[in-house]
Amino acid sequence: MSYNYNNSSEDYSYEDDEVTEGALQVWRTLPERIRQDPSLASFRQEHERLHGDVDPLPSEDAAVEHRERQQQQQQQNGHHDETTLTAIKTTPVGVDTTGGGFTHIGINVTNEVGQVRVLDGRDLDNNNEDQHDDGEGHSKSKLKKYLIWFKIAILLVVWCVFTAFLMSNNEHVDQLSLISVPRNGSTRVFPITTSTLQRIGLGLRGPFRLQENDLMLNDSLPLPVVQIQVVRTYYDFSGDEIYTENAGKLWQLDVVYPELIDATKDTKKQRTFELSPTDPQWLSQGNSTQLRFEFTSSIEGELPLQLNVDESPIYKRDGVIYAAVVLCGLYVMIIWEIVNRTFAAIIASTLSVGILAALNSRPSMATIMGWIDVETLLLLFGMMILVAILSETGVFDYLAVYAYKITNGHVWPLINCLCLFTAILSSFLDNVTTVLLMTPVTIRLCEVMCLNPVPILMCMVIYSNIGGALTPVGDPPNVIIASNSYISKNGVNFAVFTLHMLPGVLLVMAQTYIQLRFKFRNISDLQFKDSPEVEELRHEIHVWKRAAASLSAYSKDEELVRQTLMKKVNRLKRSLKKRMTAVIEPAPNYQQTLANLQAKYPIRNKALLYKCSAALLFVISLFFLHSVPELQRLSLGWTALLGAIFLIILADIEDMEAILARVEWSTLLFFAALFILMEALTELGLIEWIGNMTEGIILGVGEDRRLMVAILIILWVSAVASAFVDNIPLTTMMVKITISLAQNSTLNLPLQPLVWALALGACLGGNGTLIGASANVVCAGVAEQHGYKFTFLQFFKVGFPIMIGSIIVTTGYLLLSHSLFAWH
């Protein structure tokens, strides 16, 4: 392929006939700021020639205006800079030091096509190529190389382990048997083939009464039950029965009334029986033994059941240890950034499935696919498409400038408005949707004010989780709790839920604000460490390298675009040294800065904005209607997908590849792997172990302090556990424990205080770590797509202390209102 060079050896362009239609398709998948860069001008010109000006490109007036400024700059400097960052102007972030404002010099960067964007940046680890290498640097490089090989070796060992487990064991298939239990106390016997077992698993499907579903016709009638007992029988040489004993604890299940059997959906119940050892006295003379299940029902009629027997169930005590090891391994990989966050989740989930295979409980592929919460992935996918199309209108830039205007450029008033708006929006929308909408605005806002977006995004997502705790529809744990029929029938509706959560949420918001102001008491903590120019170039290098890495050398078209991008990366790296000595002009005043920003960041495509507004109005309206039980026809996932399809039809988007390229697939894959991991850890017994420990501690306390201890245990266990494991399976387990505690007549515990403790703990606990809540992961993924990455430790240092403070404040609120004043 040939290049057309001009005076500078770095500036080049492809001939128009070199740009094929395939290369144009690759070019259209790139981010907008890269597509419009002068380095890719030949692609843009060819696209305009073939397809017309369909991209929201800068106006001709802006280009002419920029060329005039560029000529003036060249006359002043006497030379042409190598990069596209040719005109530098300074803009202030604030004009005084009162009311949260501060004086800071920011830099606007104008490229060769008239685009103006405010300098931003991020800390990168990929710009050390130009540093001088000395003896110490050589030793560090050598140590780093050894660490890389050590990491590869460890990961290969883990790969070999779960590969061997998966290859050596088949999928576990339940062998179902259909039995009928006779009426009125008659016993049905089901023999067990193996007589020498330490434990045995039993799975049943039948018309069982759900704990949270009141199906009683008359409270005065006794509830029908079915009892299952494992019995061991000893036989002599002649085959005569000589002794029978109970080999395990009795299992009793509530059954619906005979009139409701046909109308009741089958429910699955599972139990692992720990079997007592055989009596050596009866085996001393060579007698044989046999195990069997004995089913006894009190129902007035025959009870049909499906059962499967697992003669090698998972030993939950060992399973909890394996689950803890896998979870710790995941956090080690994420905290120290050994591998990419998504790849770490894939490794951990695959290892957990491998452990299940080693324990002879390998799930089938259909089971694994069923573990993935498709509704959540559908919600994320639909909203990502909506946000990607909406970003083309320039509304995020416009809103950022508007926020800068109403706060007069003062930092903390702006952060307060941002966080308060996010919290209110998260109360009525799910916080994942809120974060998807607010993260681009927050990033643009930080770029306008020359602030580091990372700490501001952390503040925003923390308030999103707090606001989501207010209503039954704000956060997934609240949805699980409020949608439980037993809880709703005991007086917990939308209004009651919101009323009891409101004081706690308001107190937590005030406490969080104090902690955040103390954490970021130095305004420099919200700024970049290096100069804005250096950070801008580092950010540019990262964005271009990321775009180049997304293309492969598989086809000639992709290779053509990729080489163009890498040329630009090399030029930016060389420019990084020169920018160290650039002279920064004095900053203009606030009004001049605001005028410049308003002129440079208008709405680029009003027609598309109207169409996006119609789609968002449709989606948000259905989100609000979803809180009404009678109108819950569509799930949140379906609503987001229908909204995305509606917008694609309205906008008449034909190039789907460009839209799909902006979907954060890494985040979606991370969630899918995390869902599989948490379900596998549940199979290993981790969630059940947490629940049993919680219930055991509460049952072991005296009656006079039982409510106080129950509130404390449920609140703190759910909060700390939600910070480190997914709060959806945890909340599902804790709801069952909460209901069983309230239904236990000997404990005499009210239900509502336990529900509030669980809701506040599960929602606020998500602020503890980066993967503690879905909103955290989504925010990190969108920020990384924009070129800003915050690590697990960065979030942990901010979020975990705030989570502890929130739970302390919530503890005081719950104990005061329910243990002391008995608000319930």
XYZ file of C-alpha atoms in Angstrom, residues 107 297 416 427 519 743 803:
7
model
C -6.479 23.952 29.020
C -47.986 -38.134 54.815
C -23.512 17.978 45.732
C -34.847 5.900 44.080
C -11.819 12.331 52.543
C -42.588 -17.344 61.893
C -20.040 1.580 54.013
